[in-house]
Coordinates of C-alpha atoms and ligand atoms in Angstrom, one line a residue:
Chain A
M1 CA 141.6 51.6 140.5
I2 CA 141.7 51.3 144.3
P3 CA 138.2 52.2 145.5
A4 CA 138.2 54.8 148.3
G5 CA 137.2 53.5 151.6
L6 CA 137.8 49.9 151.0
S7 CA 138.8 48.7 154.4
F8 CA 137.7 45.0 154.7
E9 CA 136.1 46.3 157.9
Q10 CA 134.2 43.1 157.4
A11 CA 132.2 41.8 160.2
P12 CA 129.1 43.8 161.3
P13 CA 128.5 43.4 165.1
I14 CA 127.4 39.8 165.9
S15 CA 124.1 41.0 167.1
V16 CA 123.2 42.0 163.5
P17 CA 123.0 38.5 162.0
F18 CA 122.3 36.7 165.2
R19 CA 118.9 38.4 165.9
F20 CA 117.7 37.0 162.5
F21 CA 119.1 33.5 163.1
L22 CA 117.7 33.3 166.6
T23 CA 114.2 34.5 165.6
A24 CA 113.7 32.1 162.6
P25 CA 113.3 28.8 164.5
W26 CA 110.3 30.1 166.4
F27 CA 108.4 30.8 163.2
L28 CA 109.2 27.2 162.1
L29 CA 107.8 26.1 165.4
A30 CA 104.7 28.2 164.8
A31 CA 104.2 26.6 161.4
G32 CA 104.5 23.1 162.9
L33 CA 102.0 24.0 165.7
L34 CA 99.6 25.4 163.1
L35 CA 99.7 22.1 161.3
V36 CA 99.0 20.3 164.6
F37 CA 95.9 22.4 165.2
S38 CA 94.5 22.8 161.7
G39 CA 95.4 19.3 160.7
P40 CA 94.0 17.5 157.6
E41 CA 92.2 20.6 156.1
M42 CA 95.6 22.1 155.3
M43 CA 96.3 19.3 152.9
L44 CA 93.2 20.0 150.8
S45 CA 94.8 22.7 148.7
R46 CA 97.6 25.3 148.7
H47 CA 94.9 28.0 149.0
M48 CA 93.5 27.0 152.3
P49 CA 93.9 29.9 154.7
A50 CA 95.9 27.8 157.2
T51 CA 98.1 26.6 154.4
L52 CA 98.8 30.1 153.2
A53 CA 99.4 31.1 156.8
A54 CA 102.0 28.3 157.3
T55 CA 103.6 29.1 153.9
H56 CA 104.2 32.7 155.1
L57 CA 105.4 31.6 158.5
L58 CA 108.1 29.7 156.6
T59 CA 108.8 32.2 153.8
L60 CA 108.7 35.4 155.8
G61 CA 109.4 34.2 159.2
F62 CA 112.1 31.6 158.5
T63 CA 113.7 31.7 155.1
S64 CA 113.6 35.5 154.4
M65 CA 114.5 36.1 158.0
V66 CA 117.7 34.0 157.8
M67 CA 118.5 35.1 154.3
C68 CA 118.4 38.8 155.2
G69 CA 120.7 38.2 158.2
A70 CA 123.1 36.1 156.2
L71 CA 123.3 38.5 153.3
M72 CA 124.1 41.4 155.7
Q73 CA 126.9 39.2 157.0
M74 CA 128.2 38.0 153.7
L75 CA 128.2 41.1 151.6
P76 CA 131.3 42.6 153.0
V77 CA 133.2 39.3 152.5
V78 CA 131.8 38.5 149.1
A79 CA 131.4 41.9 147.6
G80 CA 134.1 43.8 149.6
S81 CA 131.5 46.3 150.5
P82 CA 129.7 46.4 153.8
V83 CA 126.1 47.3 154.3
P84 CA 125.9 50.8 155.6
F85 CA 124.8 51.5 159.2
P86 CA 124.5 47.8 160.0
R87 CA 122.8 48.2 163.4
A88 CA 120.2 50.6 162.2
V89 CA 119.5 48.5 159.1
A90 CA 119.2 45.4 161.3
W91 CA 116.6 47.1 163.5
G92 CA 114.8 48.5 160.5
V93 CA 114.5 45.0 158.9
H94 CA 114.2 42.7 161.8
V95 CA 111.4 44.3 163.8
P96 CA 109.0 45.0 160.9
L97 CA 109.7 41.6 159.3
T98 CA 109.0 39.8 162.6
L99 CA 105.7 41.7 163.1
G100 CA 104.9 41.4 159.4
A101 CA 105.4 37.7 159.3
A102 CA 103.3 37.0 162.3
G103 CA 100.7 39.5 161.1
V104 CA 100.4 38.1 157.5
A105 CA 99.9 34.6 158.9
A106 CA 97.3 35.8 161.4
A107 CA 95.5 37.7 158.7
F108 CA 95.2 34.6 156.6
L109 CA 93.8 32.7 159.5
A110 CA 91.4 35.4 160.7
D111 CA 90.5 36.3 157.1
S112 CA 91.0 39.9 158.2
G113 CA 91.5 42.7 155.6
P114 CA 92.7 45.4 158.0
L115 CA 95.2 43.0 159.6
M116 CA 96.5 41.9 156.2
H117 CA 96.9 45.5 155.1
G118 CA 98.9 46.5 158.2
A119 CA 101.0 43.3 158.2
A120 CA 101.7 43.5 154.4
G121 CA 102.8 47.1 154.9
L122 CA 105.2 46.1 157.7
A123 CA 106.7 43.2 155.7
G124 CA 106.9 45.5 152.7
A125 CA 108.7 48.2 154.8
A126 CA 111.2 45.6 156.1
F127 CA 112.0 44.5 152.6
A128 CA 112.3 48.1 151.4
V129 CA 114.9 48.9 154.0
F130 CA 116.7 45.6 153.3
I131 CA 116.7 46.1 149.5
A132 CA 117.9 49.7 149.8
A133 CA 120.8 48.6 152.1
A134 CA 121.8 45.6 149.9
A135 CA 121.6 47.7 146.8
W136 CA 123.9 50.3 148.3
G137 CA 126.4 47.6 149.1
L138 CA 126.1 45.8 145.8
A139 CA 126.5 49.0 143.8
R140 CA 129.9 49.3 145.4
V141 CA 131.1 45.8 144.7
T142 CA 134.9 45.7 144.5
S143 CA 135.3 42.0 144.2
H144 CA 135.6 39.6 141.4
S145 CA 133.3 37.2 143.2
P146 CA 130.9 35.1 141.1
S147 CA 128.3 35.5 143.8
A148 CA 127.8 39.2 143.7
P149 CA 125.8 39.3 140.5
A150 CA 123.5 36.5 141.5
M151 CA 123.0 38.2 144.9
G152 CA 122.0 41.3 143.0
L153 CA 119.5 39.5 140.9
A154 CA 118.0 37.7 144.0
T155 CA 117.6 41.1 145.6
A156 CA 115.8 42.4 142.5
A157 CA 113.6 39.3 142.6
L158 CA 112.8 40.1 146.3
L159 CA 111.6 43.5 145.1
A160 CA 109.2 41.8 142.6
T161 CA 108.1 39.3 145.2
A162 CA 107.3 41.9 147.8
A163 CA 105.5 44.2 145.3
L164 CA 103.4 41.3 144.2
G165 CA 102.7 40.1 147.7
L166 CA 101.7 43.7 148.7
A167 CA 99.4 44.0 145.7
L168 CA 97.8 40.6 146.5
G169 CA 97.5 41.4 150.2
I170 CA 95.6 44.6 149.3
A171 CA 93.6 43.2 146.4
R172 CA 92.5 40.2 148.4
Y173 CA 90.4 42.4 150.6
G174 CA 90.3 45.7 148.7
G175 CA 88.3 44.4 145.8
F176 CA 89.9 46.7 143.2
A177 CA 90.6 45.5 139.8
L178 CA 93.8 43.6 139.7
P179 CA 94.4 40.5 137.7
Y180 CA 94.5 38.5 141.0
G181 CA 94.8 35.0 139.5
Q182 CA 97.8 36.0 137.4
L183 CA 99.6 37.9 140.1
A184 CA 98.9 35.0 142.5
S185 CA 100.7 32.6 140.2
L186 CA 103.6 34.9 139.7
H187 CA 104.2 35.9 143.3
P188 CA 105.3 32.4 144.6
L189 CA 107.4 31.9 141.5
W190 CA 109.4 35.2 142.1
G191 CA 109.5 34.3 145.9
L192 CA 110.6 30.7 145.8
Y193 CA 112.5 30.7 142.5
G194 CA 113.7 34.3 142.1
W195 CA 114.5 35.5 145.6
T196 CA 115.3 32.2 147.3
T197 CA 116.8 29.9 144.7
L198 CA 118.9 32.6 143.0
L199 CA 120.3 33.5 146.4
V200 CA 121.0 29.9 147.2
I201 CA 122.8 29.7 143.8
G202 CA 124.8 32.8 144.5
V203 CA 125.8 31.7 148.0
A204 CA 126.6 28.2 146.7
Y205 CA 129.2 29.6 144.3
Q206 CA 131.1 30.7 147.3
V207 CA 130.4 28.3 150.1
V208 CA 130.3 24.9 148.4
P209 CA 134.0 25.2 147.4
M210 CA 134.8 26.8 150.7
F211 CA 133.2 24.3 153.2
Q212 CA 134.3 21.1 151.5
L213 CA 137.3 22.2 149.4
T214 CA 135.7 21.2 146.1
P215 CA 136.8 22.6 142.8
N216 CA 135.1 25.9 141.8
Y217 CA 131.9 26.0 139.8
P218 CA 132.7 26.2 136.1
P219 CA 133.1 29.8 134.9
L220 CA 130.6 29.2 132.1
L221 CA 128.0 28.4 134.8
T222 CA 128.8 31.2 137.1
R223 CA 128.9 33.7 134.3
W224 CA 125.6 32.8 132.6
L225 CA 123.3 30.8 134.8
A226 CA 121.8 33.4 137.2
G227 CA 121.3 36.0 134.5
T228 CA 119.6 33.4 132.2
L229 CA 117.3 32.3 134.9
F230 CA 116.3 35.8 135.7
L231 CA 115.6 36.4 132.1
L232 CA 113.4 33.3 132.0
L233 CA 111.5 34.6 135.0
V234 CA 110.8 37.8 133.2
L235 CA 109.7 35.8 130.1
R236 CA 107.5 33.6 132.3
T237 CA 106.0 36.8 133.8
A238 CA 105.3 38.3 130.3
A239 CA 103.6 35.0 129.2
E240 CA 101.0 35.6 131.9
F241 CA 99.8 38.7 130.1
L242 CA 100.9 38.2 126.4
P243 CA 100.1 35.5 124.0
L244 CA 103.4 33.6 124.7
P245 CA 103.7 29.9 125.7
D246 CA 104.2 29.8 129.4
W247 CA 105.5 26.2 129.4
L248 CA 108.6 27.2 127.5
P249 CA 110.3 29.5 130.0
G250 CA 108.9 27.1 132.7
L251 CA 110.8 24.3 131.2
G252 CA 113.9 26.4 131.0
L253 CA 113.6 27.3 134.7
A254 CA 113.3 23.7 135.7
A255 CA 116.3 22.7 133.5
G256 CA 118.4 25.5 134.8
A257 CA 117.8 24.6 138.4
A258 CA 118.6 20.9 137.6
V259 CA 121.9 21.9 136.0
F260 CA 122.8 23.8 139.2
A261 CA 121.8 20.8 141.4
V262 CA 123.7 18.3 139.4
T263 CA 126.8 20.5 139.2
T264 CA 126.7 21.0 142.9
L265 CA 126.4 17.3 143.6
K266 CA 129.2 16.5 141.2
L267 CA 131.5 19.1 142.8
Q268 CA 130.8 17.7 146.2
A269 CA 131.6 14.2 145.1
R270 CA 135.1 15.6 144.0
R271 CA 135.8 17.3 147.3
K272 CA 139.3 17.3 148.8
R273 CA 137.9 17.3 152.3
K274 CA 136.8 13.7 152.7
I275 CA 135.3 13.8 156.1
G276 CA 131.6 14.6 155.9
D277 CA 129.5 16.7 158.2
T278 CA 125.9 17.7 158.9
T279 CA 126.1 20.7 156.6
L280 CA 127.2 18.5 153.7
L281 CA 124.4 16.1 154.4
F282 CA 121.8 18.9 154.5
W283 CA 123.1 20.2 151.2
R284 CA 123.1 16.9 149.4
I285 CA 119.6 16.2 150.6
G286 CA 118.6 19.7 149.5
M287 CA 120.1 19.2 146.0
G288 CA 118.3 15.9 145.7
L289 CA 115.0 17.5 146.6
L290 CA 115.7 20.3 144.1
L291 CA 116.2 17.7 141.4
A292 CA 112.9 16.1 142.4
A293 CA 111.1 19.4 142.2
C294 CA 112.6 20.1 138.8
A295 CA 111.2 16.7 137.5
L296 CA 107.8 17.1 139.1
W297 CA 107.2 20.7 138.0
P298 CA 106.9 20.1 134.2
A299 CA 105.1 16.8 134.9
I300 CA 102.3 18.6 136.6
L301 CA 101.3 20.3 133.3
L302 CA 100.4 16.9 131.9
L303 CA 98.2 15.8 134.8
P304 CA 94.4 16.2 134.9
E305 CA 93.1 19.0 137.2
E306 CA 92.3 17.0 140.3
A307 CA 95.6 15.0 140.4
G308 CA 97.3 18.3 139.5
E309 CA 96.2 20.0 142.7
K310 CA 97.7 17.3 144.9
A311 CA 100.9 17.3 142.8
R312 CA 101.1 21.0 143.2
L313 CA 100.9 20.7 146.9
L314 CA 103.6 18.0 146.9
L315 CA 105.7 20.2 144.7
G316 CA 105.4 23.0 147.3
V317 CA 106.4 20.5 150.0
I318 CA 109.4 19.4 148.1
A319 CA 110.5 22.9 147.2
L320 CA 109.9 24.9 150.4
P321 CA 110.1 22.6 153.5
G322 CA 112.3 20.4 151.4
F323 CA 115.0 22.0 149.3
I324 CA 115.0 25.5 150.7
L325 CA 114.8 24.6 154.4
A326 CA 117.4 21.9 154.1
V327 CA 119.9 24.2 152.5
I328 CA 119.3 27.1 154.9
N329 CA 119.4 24.7 157.9
G330 CA 122.8 23.3 156.7
M331 CA 124.2 26.9 156.3
L332 CA 123.1 27.8 159.9
Y333 CA 125.3 25.1 161.3
K334 CA 128.4 26.7 159.7
I335 CA 127.6 30.3 160.0
V336 CA 126.5 30.5 163.6
P337 CA 129.4 28.6 165.2
F338 CA 131.9 30.4 163.0
L339 CA 130.6 33.9 163.8
A340 CA 130.5 33.1 167.5
W341 CA 134.1 31.9 167.4
F342 CA 135.3 34.7 165.1
H343 CA 133.9 37.6 167.2
L344 CA 135.2 36.2 170.4
Q345 CA 138.6 35.5 168.9
S346 CA 138.8 39.0 167.5
R347 CA 138.0 40.6 170.8
Y348 CA 139.2 38.4 173.6
A349 CA 142.1 36.3 172.1
G350 CA 144.6 35.6 174.8
Q351 CA 142.2 36.6 177.6
V352 CA 140.0 33.5 177.8
T353 CA 140.0 30.1 176.3
I354 CA 137.7 30.4 173.3
P355 CA 135.6 27.3 172.4
N356 CA 136.2 26.0 168.9
M357 CA 133.4 25.7 166.3
K358 CA 132.5 22.2 167.3
Q359 CA 132.0 23.2 170.9
F360 CA 129.6 25.8 169.7
Q361 CA 127.8 23.3 167.5
P362 CA 128.6 19.7 168.4
D363 CA 128.0 17.0 165.8
K364 CA 125.6 14.8 167.6
P365 CA 122.7 17.2 168.4
A366 CA 123.1 18.6 164.8
R367 CA 122.8 15.1 163.4
F368 CA 119.8 14.4 165.7
Q369 CA 118.0 17.5 164.4
L370 CA 118.8 16.4 160.8
G371 CA 117.1 13.1 161.6
L372 CA 114.0 14.8 163.0
Y373 CA 113.9 17.1 159.9
L374 CA 113.9 14.1 157.5
A375 CA 111.2 12.3 159.5
A376 CA 109.1 15.5 159.5
L377 CA 109.5 16.0 155.8
A378 CA 108.7 12.4 154.9
L379 CA 105.6 12.4 157.0
L380 CA 104.4 15.7 155.5
A381 CA 104.9 14.4 152.0
I382 CA 102.8 11.3 152.9
A383 CA 100.2 13.5 154.5
V384 CA 99.6 15.2 151.2
F385 CA 98.0 12.0 150.0
H386 CA 96.8 10.8 153.4
P387 CA 95.7 13.9 155.3
P388 CA 94.8 12.2 158.6
L389 CA 98.6 12.1 159.2
A390 CA 98.9 15.9 159.0
R391 CA 98.7 16.4 162.8
A392 CA 101.5 13.8 163.4
A393 CA 103.6 15.5 160.8
G394 CA 103.0 18.9 162.5
L395 CA 104.2 17.4 165.8
L396 CA 107.4 16.3 164.1
W397 CA 107.9 19.7 162.6
A398 CA 107.4 21.3 166.0
A399 CA 110.0 18.9 167.5
N400 CA 112.4 19.6 164.6
A401 CA 112.0 23.4 165.2
L402 CA 112.7 23.0 168.9
A403 CA 115.8 21.0 168.2
L404 CA 117.1 23.5 165.8
G405 CA 116.2 26.4 168.1
W406 CA 117.8 24.7 171.0
N407 CA 121.1 24.2 169.1
L408 CA 121.2 27.8 168.0
V409 CA 120.3 29.2 171.4
R410 CA 122.9 26.9 173.0
A411 CA 125.6 28.4 170.7
A412 CA 124.5 31.9 171.4
H413 CA 124.5 31.2 175.2
L414 CA 128.0 29.8 175.1
Y415 CA 129.1 32.9 173.2
R416 CA 127.6 35.2 175.9
R417 CA 129.1 33.2 178.7
T418 CA 132.6 33.3 177.2
A419 CA 132.4 37.0 176.5
H420 CA 131.2 37.5 180.1
V421 CA 134.1 35.6 181.6
A422 CA 136.5 37.7 179.4
L423 CA 135.0 41.0 180.6
E424 CA 135.0 39.9 184.3
K425 CA 138.7 39.0 184.0
K426 CA 139.4 42.4 182.4
S427 CA 137.7 44.3 185.2
D428 CA 139.5 42.4 187.9
Chain B
M1 CA 150.6 33.7 132.6
S2 CA 152.6 34.7 135.6
R3 CA 150.2 37.0 137.4
I4 CA 150.6 37.6 141.1
S5 CA 147.1 36.4 141.7
Q6 CA 147.7 33.1 139.9
Y7 CA 150.9 32.4 141.7
L8 CA 149.5 33.0 145.2
T9 CA 146.1 31.3 144.5
D10 CA 148.0 28.1 143.5
E11 CA 149.7 28.3 146.8
H12 CA 146.4 28.5 148.6
H13 CA 145.3 25.3 146.8
H14 CA 148.5 23.5 147.7
C15 CA 147.9 24.4 151.4
D16 CA 144.3 23.2 151.1
D17 CA 145.6 19.8 149.9
L18 CA 147.8 19.4 152.9
F19 CA 145.1 20.6 155.2
A20 CA 142.6 18.0 153.9
Q21 CA 145.0 15.1 154.1
T22 CA 146.0 16.0 157.7
E23 CA 142.5 16.4 158.9
E24 CA 141.5 13.1 157.4
A25 CA 144.4 11.3 159.0
A26 CA 143.5 12.8 162.4
S27 CA 139.8 11.8 162.0
R28 CA 140.8 8.1 161.7
G29 CA 143.3 8.2 164.5
G30 CA 146.4 8.1 162.3
W31 CA 148.4 10.4 164.6
A32 CA 151.8 9.7 163.2
E33 CA 150.6 10.7 159.7
A34 CA 148.6 13.6 161.1
K35 CA 151.4 15.1 163.0
D36 CA 153.7 14.8 160.1
G37 CA 151.1 16.2 157.7
F38 CA 150.3 19.1 160.1
G39 CA 153.9 20.0 160.2
R40 CA 154.1 20.3 156.5
F41 CA 150.8 22.2 156.2
R42 CA 152.0 24.6 158.9
R43 CA 155.4 25.2 157.2
S44 CA 153.8 25.8 153.8
T45 CA 151.2 28.1 155.2
E46 CA 153.8 30.1 157.2
A47 CA 156.0 30.4 154.1
H48 CA 153.0 31.8 152.2
F49 CA 152.2 34.3 155.0
E50 CA 155.8 35.4 154.9
M51 CA 155.7 36.0 151.1
E52 CA 152.7 38.2 151.6
E53 CA 153.9 40.0 154.7
K54 CA 157.5 40.6 153.6
V55 CA 157.0 41.1 149.8
L56 CA 153.5 41.6 148.6
F57 CA 151.9 43.7 151.3
P58 CA 154.8 46.2 151.6
A59 CA 154.9 46.6 147.8
F60 CA 151.1 47.1 147.7
E61 CA 151.2 49.6 150.5
N62 CA 154.0 51.5 148.8
A63 CA 152.3 51.6 145.4
T64 CA 148.9 52.6 146.7
G65 CA 149.6 54.5 149.8
I66 CA 147.0 52.5 151.6
S67 CA 148.5 50.9 154.8
L68 CA 145.6 50.8 157.1
G69 CA 143.3 49.1 154.7
P70 CA 143.0 45.5 153.4
T71 CA 146.6 44.6 154.2
Q72 CA 146.1 45.5 157.8
V73 CA 143.1 43.2 158.1
M74 CA 144.9 40.4 156.3
R75 CA 147.8 40.6 158.7
M76 CA 145.4 40.4 161.6
E77 CA 143.8 37.3 160.2
H78 CA 147.3 35.8 159.7
R79 CA 147.8 36.3 163.4
Q80 CA 144.5 34.6 164.2
M81 CA 145.4 31.6 162.1
R82 CA 148.8 31.4 163.7
E83 CA 147.1 31.2 167.1
V84 CA 144.9 28.3 165.9
F85 CA 148.0 26.6 164.5
S86 CA 149.6 26.5 168.0
Q87 CA 146.4 25.1 169.5
M88 CA 146.2 22.5 166.8
A89 CA 149.8 21.5 167.3
A90 CA 149.2 21.0 171.0
A91 CA 146.0 19.0 170.4
A92 CA 147.9 16.7 167.9
Q93 CA 150.6 16.3 170.6
R94 CA 148.0 15.1 173.1
Q95 CA 146.3 13.1 170.3
D96 CA 143.0 14.8 171.3
A97 CA 140.8 14.1 168.3
D98 CA 137.8 16.1 169.4
E99 CA 139.9 19.2 170.1
Y100 CA 141.9 18.8 166.9
L101 CA 138.9 18.3 164.6
G102 CA 137.0 21.2 166.3
L103 CA 140.0 23.4 165.7
S104 CA 140.5 22.2 162.2
E105 CA 136.9 23.0 161.4
T106 CA 137.4 26.4 162.8
L107 CA 140.6 27.0 160.9
L108 CA 139.1 25.9 157.6
M109 CA 136.4 28.5 157.8
L110 CA 138.8 31.2 158.9
M111 CA 141.3 30.3 156.2
Q112 CA 138.8 30.0 153.4
Q113 CA 137.0 33.3 154.0
H114 CA 140.5 34.9 154.3
N115 CA 141.6 33.3 151.0
L116 CA 138.4 34.4 149.3
K117 CA 139.0 38.0 150.2
E118 CA 142.6 37.8 149.0
E119 CA 141.7 36.0 145.7
Q120 CA 138.7 38.0 144.8
I121 CA 139.7 41.5 146.0
L122 CA 143.3 42.0 147.2
Y123 CA 145.2 40.0 144.6
P124 CA 143.4 41.5 141.6
M125 CA 144.0 44.9 143.0
A126 CA 147.7 44.0 143.5
D127 CA 147.9 42.7 139.9
Q128 CA 146.7 46.2 138.8
A129 CA 148.7 48.3 141.1
L130 CA 151.9 46.4 140.7
A131 CA 151.7 45.5 137.0
G132 CA 155.2 46.9 136.3
Q133 CA 156.9 44.9 139.1
R134 CA 155.2 41.5 138.9
E135 CA 158.2 39.6 137.6
T136 CA 160.5 41.0 140.3
L137 CA 157.9 40.4 143.0
I138 CA 157.2 36.9 142.1
G139 CA 161.0 36.4 141.9
S140 CA 161.5 37.7 145.4
M141 CA 158.6 35.5 146.7
Q142 CA 160.1 32.4 145.2
A143 CA 163.5 33.3 146.6
L144 CA 162.0 33.6 150.0
A145 CA 160.3 30.3 149.6
S146 CA 163.4 28.4 148.6
G147 CA 165.6 30.2 151.2
A148 CA 163.2 29.2 153.9
Ligands
LIG1 C1 105.3 41.4 151.5 C2 105.1 40.3 152.0 C3 104.1 39.3 151.4 C4 102.7 39.4 151.3 C5 101.8 40.5 151.8 C6 102.3 38.1 150.6 C7 101.0 37.9 150.3 C8 100.5 36.7 149.7 C9 99.1 36.5 149.4 C10 98.0 37.4 149.6 C11 99.1 35.2 148.8 C12 97.8 34.5 148.4 C13 97.7 34.3 146.9 C14 96.5 33.4 146.6 O1 95.4 33.8 146.9 O2 96.7 32.4 146.1 C15 100.4 34.7 148.8 C16 100.8 33.4 148.4 C17 102.1 32.9 148.4 N1 103.2 33.6 148.8 FE1 103.3 35.5 149.6 N2 103.4 37.4 150.4 C18 104.5 38.0 150.8 C19 105.8 37.6 150.7 C20 106.2 36.3 150.3 C21 107.5 35.9 150.2 C22 108.8 36.7 150.5 C23 107.5 34.6 149.6 C24 108.6 33.6 149.3 C25 109.9 33.8 149.6 C26 106.1 34.3 149.4 C27 105.6 33.1 148.9 C28 104.3 32.8 148.7 C29 103.9 31.5 148.3 C30 104.7 30.2 148.1 C31 102.5 31.6 148.1 C32 101.5 30.4 147.9 C33 100.9 30.5 146.6 C34 100.2 29.2 146.2 O3 100.5 28.2 146.8 O4 99.5 29.2 145.2 N3 105.3 35.3 149.8 N4 101.3 35.7 149.4

């Protein structure tokens, strides 16, 4: 069967993904500055208002921001089916997500019900548009890609995350009878594990072999892992309300993520492309951190209450600013220069000299930013146990965000300048 | 198992091997090896493009009646890769490592996302649409390769 309308009309306009990628670093900067200003109190617990604000600057403003943009870009290649009306969808996701991310963070800080309701509504609307568009594309998958099913499950998990977040945002101030504590423990699980980690897994199936010429992931893994993990998330959710042991699916989730991390590291060790690069380093660091998170997560259950709270905060640091940020950061250094090159090449080949990928993203500044990132992460982890260091960690995070933002803006600027030269030549 | 997709996917992997060896040689300044390796990589890849453009794509277009779809985009990407080949050859001639490695990074991304679309979408469709002719087609592609 040849699906009607299959055109490979792959790339959406470059402005579609770039607006997401170029917005994200400024939310990372905001999170760093928040840490500078709020300081040690943020290290008291995950539930401090400033900590929750920083968490959502990262999850809504950085990770979900980049992931939405990247998925709109990748669906046509991976699934053979583009997102419909890409420009309109990009607007409909990007604007409310930007406002919603800033608003949710502000609402936590100001402890404001009306602000939280409005901002949660905006973020919810952004995700509704995104989920509808992604589902439309995914329902028309024409490819045999191992990524497509995992991407579908990640999108479903985003729906759960957003619904739970919305319910929490309303219940936090509305005072109606929701089982707040239970929903509050499920929401981060669906957000960090479901939406984010499942998407990382789905994307990895495609990009790990592609970037470094490694063997493919074993078919057994690509066929079963994402679905099994999703099922475990459902079981873990049920255990919150039914008399089921919650540690059992929890252990399965930790083991599953560890299998993914170990497989990825092994494949990378067997890569044909021997020369390394910043993206590979970011991914190896990310996989190492994922393994650390998988080990720490079950261990927390054995700790006494007080030590447990510190360990939970550390787990959060290892998972979000650690694993997730590292992997996304590494991806950006491939996607952004490639898209800049690809769009220029498709339109202006032969008219101007088009810079190659390494001219869009030279190695040195990328590696410099990786160094800043590692220093910021290390200091943040130490600050969990020694809170007076929190402000210094915040400064490093802000510097890291500026370095990343600078690198991306520089690439976008070179894109614009090259396109401009081509257009000038044409009109002469 | 002599499916069209298997045959052409193996070719992609062969080209990947040559690509990686060449890039590695260039990165440590082994230009004699790099130039030689690049020549072999380019010839293998060109031969592969020809099999697709002269045998597979026309057969696919005939069988399905789709000539402005996927095959069109694949031809366009072949053109893009050929342009990068020329630039790489020039950079290797000048022994300009920065330029060569920047182009090779670019080519890798272009080539891999191209192969991915072929392996996961186009080839499986071709296997279906051309099920009756697969032996003949693979035969013609092999003939083209050995004649070249
Ligand atoms: C619709 C947008 C969202 C809203 C309105 C929202 C709202 C909330 C609220 C009210 C809490 C506080 C729960 C508590 O009192 O402990 C919370 C916690 C949290 N949320 Fe969200 N959220 C949203 C989206 C997300 C997304 C997309 C992610 C991840 C990708 C995420 C990750 C987290 C995490 C990690 C916590 C911290 C929980 C903890 O440390 O205990 N949220 N969210």
